Coordinates of C-alpha atoms and ligand atoms in Angstrom, one line a residue:
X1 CA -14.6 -6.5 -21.4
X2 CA -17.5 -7.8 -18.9
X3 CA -17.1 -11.4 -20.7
X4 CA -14.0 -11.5 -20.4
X5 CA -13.3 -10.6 -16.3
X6 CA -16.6 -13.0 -16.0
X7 CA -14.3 -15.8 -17.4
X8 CA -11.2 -14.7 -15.4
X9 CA -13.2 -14.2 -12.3
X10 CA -15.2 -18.0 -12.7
X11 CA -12.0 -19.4 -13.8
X12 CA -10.2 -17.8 -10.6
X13 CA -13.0 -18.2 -8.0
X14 CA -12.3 -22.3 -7.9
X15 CA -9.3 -22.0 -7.1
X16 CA -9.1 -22.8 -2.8
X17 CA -4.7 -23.2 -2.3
X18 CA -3.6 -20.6 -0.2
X19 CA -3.9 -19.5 3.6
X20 CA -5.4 -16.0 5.0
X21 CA -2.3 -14.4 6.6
X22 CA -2.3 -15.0 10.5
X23 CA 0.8 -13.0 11.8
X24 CA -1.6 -10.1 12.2
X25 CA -4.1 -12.6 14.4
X26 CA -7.3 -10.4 13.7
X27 CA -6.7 -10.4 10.1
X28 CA -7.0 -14.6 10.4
X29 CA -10.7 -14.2 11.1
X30 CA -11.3 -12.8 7.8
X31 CA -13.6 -15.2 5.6
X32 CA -10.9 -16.6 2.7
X33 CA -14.0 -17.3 0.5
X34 CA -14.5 -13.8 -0.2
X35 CA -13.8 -13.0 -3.5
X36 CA -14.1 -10.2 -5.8
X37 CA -12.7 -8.1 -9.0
X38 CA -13.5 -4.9 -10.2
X39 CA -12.5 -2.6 -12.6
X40 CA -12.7 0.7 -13.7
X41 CA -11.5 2.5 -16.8
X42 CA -9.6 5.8 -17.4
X43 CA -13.6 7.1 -18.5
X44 CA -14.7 5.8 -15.4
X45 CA -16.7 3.1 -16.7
X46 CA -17.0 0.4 -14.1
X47 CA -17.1 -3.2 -14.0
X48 CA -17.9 -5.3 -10.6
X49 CA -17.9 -8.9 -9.4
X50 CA -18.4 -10.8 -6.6
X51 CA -18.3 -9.3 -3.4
X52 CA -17.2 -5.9 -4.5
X53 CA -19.1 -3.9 -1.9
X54 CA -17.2 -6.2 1.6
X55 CA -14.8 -3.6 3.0
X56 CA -11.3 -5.1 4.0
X57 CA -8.3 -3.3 5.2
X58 CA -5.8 -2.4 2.4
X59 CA -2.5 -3.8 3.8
X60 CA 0.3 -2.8 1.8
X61 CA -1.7 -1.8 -1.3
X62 CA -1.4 1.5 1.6
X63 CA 2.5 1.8 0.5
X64 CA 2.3 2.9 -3.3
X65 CA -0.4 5.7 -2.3
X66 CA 1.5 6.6 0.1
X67 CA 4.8 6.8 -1.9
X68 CA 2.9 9.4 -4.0
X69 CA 1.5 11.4 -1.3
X70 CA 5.2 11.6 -0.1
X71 CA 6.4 11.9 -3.0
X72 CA 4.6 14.9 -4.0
X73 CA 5.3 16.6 -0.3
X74 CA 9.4 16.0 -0.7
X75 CA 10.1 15.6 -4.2
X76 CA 11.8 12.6 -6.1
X77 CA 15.4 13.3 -5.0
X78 CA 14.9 14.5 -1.8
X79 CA 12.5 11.6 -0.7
X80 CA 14.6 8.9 -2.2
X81 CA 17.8 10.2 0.2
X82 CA 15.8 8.3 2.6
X83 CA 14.4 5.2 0.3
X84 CA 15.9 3.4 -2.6
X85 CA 14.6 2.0 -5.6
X86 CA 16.0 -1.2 -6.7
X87 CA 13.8 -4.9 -5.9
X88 CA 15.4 -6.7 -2.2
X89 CA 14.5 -10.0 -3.6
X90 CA 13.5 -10.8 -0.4
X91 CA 10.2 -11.0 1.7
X92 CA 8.2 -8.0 2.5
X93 CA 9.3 -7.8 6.1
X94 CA 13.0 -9.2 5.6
X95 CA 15.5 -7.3 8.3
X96 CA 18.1 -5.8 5.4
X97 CA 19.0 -2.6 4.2
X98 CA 21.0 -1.4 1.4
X99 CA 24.5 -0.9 0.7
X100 CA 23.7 2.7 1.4
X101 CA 22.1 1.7 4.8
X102 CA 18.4 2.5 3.3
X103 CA 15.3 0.9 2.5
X104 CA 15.6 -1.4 -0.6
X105 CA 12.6 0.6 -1.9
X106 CA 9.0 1.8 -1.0
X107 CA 7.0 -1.2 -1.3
X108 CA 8.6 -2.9 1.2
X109 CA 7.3 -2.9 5.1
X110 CA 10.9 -0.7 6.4
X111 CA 10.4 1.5 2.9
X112 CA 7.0 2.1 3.6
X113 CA 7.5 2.9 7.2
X114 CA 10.3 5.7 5.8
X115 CA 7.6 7.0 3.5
X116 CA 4.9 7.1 6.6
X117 CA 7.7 9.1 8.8
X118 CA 8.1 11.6 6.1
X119 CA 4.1 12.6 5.8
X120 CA 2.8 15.5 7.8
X121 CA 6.1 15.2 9.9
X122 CA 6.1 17.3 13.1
X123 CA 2.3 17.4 12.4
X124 CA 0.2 16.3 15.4
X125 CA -1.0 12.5 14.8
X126 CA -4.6 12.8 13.9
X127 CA -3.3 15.5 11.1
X128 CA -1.2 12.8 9.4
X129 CA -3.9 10.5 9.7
X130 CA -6.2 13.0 8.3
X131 CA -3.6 13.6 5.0
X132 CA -3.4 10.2 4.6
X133 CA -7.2 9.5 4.9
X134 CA -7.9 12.8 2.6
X135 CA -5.7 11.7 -0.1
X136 CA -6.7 7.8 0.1
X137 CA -10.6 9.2 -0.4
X138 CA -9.8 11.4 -3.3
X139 CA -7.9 8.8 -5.3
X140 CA -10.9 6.2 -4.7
X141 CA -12.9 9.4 -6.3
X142 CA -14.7 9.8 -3.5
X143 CA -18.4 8.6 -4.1
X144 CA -17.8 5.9 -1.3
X145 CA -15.4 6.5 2.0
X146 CA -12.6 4.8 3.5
X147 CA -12.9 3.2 6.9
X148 CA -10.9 2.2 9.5
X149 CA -10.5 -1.4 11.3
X150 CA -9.6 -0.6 14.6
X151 CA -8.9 -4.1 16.0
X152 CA -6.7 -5.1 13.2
X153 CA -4.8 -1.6 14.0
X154 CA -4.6 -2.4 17.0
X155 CA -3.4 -6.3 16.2
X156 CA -0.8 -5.0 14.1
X157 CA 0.7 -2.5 16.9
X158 CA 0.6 -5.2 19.6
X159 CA 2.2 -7.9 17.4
X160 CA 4.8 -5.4 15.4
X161 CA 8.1 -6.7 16.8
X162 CA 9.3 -7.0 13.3
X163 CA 8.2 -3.8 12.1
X164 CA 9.7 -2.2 15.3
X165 CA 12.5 -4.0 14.6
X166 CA 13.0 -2.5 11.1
X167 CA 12.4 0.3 12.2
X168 CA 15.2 0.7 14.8
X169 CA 17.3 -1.0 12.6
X170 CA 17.2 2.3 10.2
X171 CA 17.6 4.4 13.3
X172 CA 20.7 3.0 13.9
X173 CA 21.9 3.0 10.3
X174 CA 21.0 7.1 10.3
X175 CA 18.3 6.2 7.6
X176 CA 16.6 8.7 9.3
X177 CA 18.8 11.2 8.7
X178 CA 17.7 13.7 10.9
X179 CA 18.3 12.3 14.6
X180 CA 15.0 10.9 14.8
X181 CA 13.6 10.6 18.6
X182 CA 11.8 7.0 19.7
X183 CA 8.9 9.1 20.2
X184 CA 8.4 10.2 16.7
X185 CA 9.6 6.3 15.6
X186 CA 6.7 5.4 17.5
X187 CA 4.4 7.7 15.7
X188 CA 5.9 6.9 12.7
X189 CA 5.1 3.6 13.3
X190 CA 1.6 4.2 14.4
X191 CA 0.7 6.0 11.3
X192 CA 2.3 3.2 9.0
X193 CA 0.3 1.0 11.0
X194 CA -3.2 3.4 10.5
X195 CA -2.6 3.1 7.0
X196 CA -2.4 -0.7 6.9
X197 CA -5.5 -0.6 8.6
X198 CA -7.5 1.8 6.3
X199 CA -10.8 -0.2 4.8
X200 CA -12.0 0.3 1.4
X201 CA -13.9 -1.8 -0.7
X202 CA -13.1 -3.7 -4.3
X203 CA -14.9 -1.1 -6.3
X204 CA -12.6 1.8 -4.3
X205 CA -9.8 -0.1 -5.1
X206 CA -10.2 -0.1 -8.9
X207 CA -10.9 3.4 -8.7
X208 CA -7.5 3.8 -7.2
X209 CA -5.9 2.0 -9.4
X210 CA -7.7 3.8 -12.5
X211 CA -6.4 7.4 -11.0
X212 CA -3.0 5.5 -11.1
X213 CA -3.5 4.6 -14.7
X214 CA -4.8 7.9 -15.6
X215 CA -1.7 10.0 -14.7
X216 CA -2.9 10.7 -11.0
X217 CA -6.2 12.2 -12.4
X218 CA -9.5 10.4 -11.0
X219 CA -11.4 9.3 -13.7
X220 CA -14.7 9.5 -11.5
X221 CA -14.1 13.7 -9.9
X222 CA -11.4 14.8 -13.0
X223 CA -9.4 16.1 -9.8
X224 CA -5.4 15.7 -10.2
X225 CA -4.9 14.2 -6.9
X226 CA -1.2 13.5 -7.1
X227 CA 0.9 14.4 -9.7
X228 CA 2.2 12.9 -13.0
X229 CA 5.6 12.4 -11.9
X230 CA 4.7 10.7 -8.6
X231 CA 2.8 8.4 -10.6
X232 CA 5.3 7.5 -12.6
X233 CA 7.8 6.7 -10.4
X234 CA 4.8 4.6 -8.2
X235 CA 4.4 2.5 -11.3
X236 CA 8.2 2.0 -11.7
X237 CA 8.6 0.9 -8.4
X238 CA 4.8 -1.2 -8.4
X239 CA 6.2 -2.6 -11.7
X240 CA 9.5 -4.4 -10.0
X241 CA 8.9 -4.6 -6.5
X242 CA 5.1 -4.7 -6.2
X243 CA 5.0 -8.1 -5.8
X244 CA 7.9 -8.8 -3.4
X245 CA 10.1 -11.4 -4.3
X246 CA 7.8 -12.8 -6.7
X247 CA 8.2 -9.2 -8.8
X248 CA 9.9 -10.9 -11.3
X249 CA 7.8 -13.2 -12.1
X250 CA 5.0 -11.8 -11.6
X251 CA 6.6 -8.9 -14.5
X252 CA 7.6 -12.1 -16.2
X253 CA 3.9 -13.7 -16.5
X254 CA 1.7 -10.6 -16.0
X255 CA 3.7 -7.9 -17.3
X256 CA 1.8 -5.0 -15.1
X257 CA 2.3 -2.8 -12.1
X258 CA 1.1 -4.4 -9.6
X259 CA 0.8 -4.6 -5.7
X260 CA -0.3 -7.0 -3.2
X261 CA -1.5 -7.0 0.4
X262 CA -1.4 -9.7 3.5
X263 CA -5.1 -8.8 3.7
X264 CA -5.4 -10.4 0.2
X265 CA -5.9 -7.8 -2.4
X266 CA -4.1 -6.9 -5.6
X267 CA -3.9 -3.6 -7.6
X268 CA -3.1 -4.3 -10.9
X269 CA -2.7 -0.8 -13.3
X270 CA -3.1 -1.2 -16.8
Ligands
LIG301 N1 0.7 -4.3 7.8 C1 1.4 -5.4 7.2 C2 2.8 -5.5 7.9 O1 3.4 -4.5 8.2 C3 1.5 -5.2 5.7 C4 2.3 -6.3 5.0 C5 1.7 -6.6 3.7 O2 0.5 -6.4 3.3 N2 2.5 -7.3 2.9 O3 3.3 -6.6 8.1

């Protein structure tokens, strides 16, 4: 296996097209020569390259943890009342809903925002922070901890007209279903936002994806962190929305569940 993502990874690494995202300003300052994979393995062997110990925020690769933590709080049906589960076809942030008013699905920014309003709700903020932060640690099996990037939080919340936007936008559609105050929006929002902004590192990140691949099992602690079901609906949804509106071809090419982040990481689950 290590020849092989030492190919991939020398092949990959010379390739320069492409732009660090800038709509989040702080998350323009971030080096775009960084580069890194790693991998782990249902046993928990582990393979790293590059610069697999740089800590960077996790973006969206936040929303299909986050599914599953919600997931496993509501239940299938009575979480996807509030989320759907077909592809949008369109970008990440694109102001639709669908024809039932709802999020397209979960890996998109106004899905992910329904999942983030659904964790620890009523809860205090620092405790939904803190189930978020729990659960993101145990599925990276917990030998090294998540961080937090407090100026690209904050980035994101002063430049989030679009996510507000979305947000409201739901509001008004009673996606919410519950008469939702602006307060609790906010916090909502806020949380969504904390999660985007959660650091880990490249070897974390295959950890993740390896409790993903392993049934929601880490193969580093042998804890069940999430459940079965909630994984398999996660890889479902990674499978044909993961990747925006490049899902189908990237299910086309790659064939894998798979999701990407505007701070420029991938989680690919094999
Ligand atoms: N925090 C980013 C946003 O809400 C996440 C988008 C992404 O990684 N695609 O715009």
């Amino acid at each position: 296996m290590q020849e092989v993502i030492k190919k991939i990874f020398n092949d990959i690494k010379i390739l320069n097209e492409g732009k660090v995202a800038d709509y989040i300003p702080e998350l323009a300052k971030v080096d775009p020569n960084k580069f890194a994979i790693s991998v782990c393995k249902v046993n928990g062997e582990q393979f790293n390259i590059g610069d697999t110990n740089d800590y960077f925020c996790l973006q969206s690769c936040s929303k299909p943890l986050s599914y599953c933590i919600a997931h496993d709080i509501l239940g299938r049906d009575e979480l996807h009342k509030k989320v759907g589960y077909e592809p949008s076809g369109q970008a990440f942030n694109a102001f639709i809903l669908n024809k039932s008013g709802l999020p397209h699905n979960p890996m998109i920014n106004a899905g992910a925002i329904m999942v983030a309003s659904q964790i620890g709700k009523g809860q205090e903020p620092s405790k939904r922070f803190n189930i978020i932060k729990s659960y993101y640690n145990k599925l990276a099996g917990e030998t090294e901890k998540t961080g937090f990037d407090n100026s690209v939080f904050l980035s994101e919340q002063h430049h989030a007209d679009r996510n507000i936007s979305l947000a409201y936008y739901m509001r008004e559609n009673g996606a919410f279903e519950d008469k939702i105050s602006p307060n609790e929006i906010t916090e909502s929002l806020n949380l969504y936002f904390q999660q985007c902004s959660t650091t880990i590192n490249c070897k974390m990140a295959a950890v993740i994806a390896a409790t993903l691949a392993n049934a929601g099992v880490c193969p580093l602690t042998s804890e069940q962190v999430v459940t079965t079901d909630a994984v398999k609906d996660c890889l479902t949804l990674m499978y044909g929305c993961g990747m925006y509106d490049y899902s189908g071809q990237f299910s086309f090419e790659v064939g894998l569940p798979a999701k990407s982040g505007v701070s420029g990481c991938i989680l690919l689950v094999i």
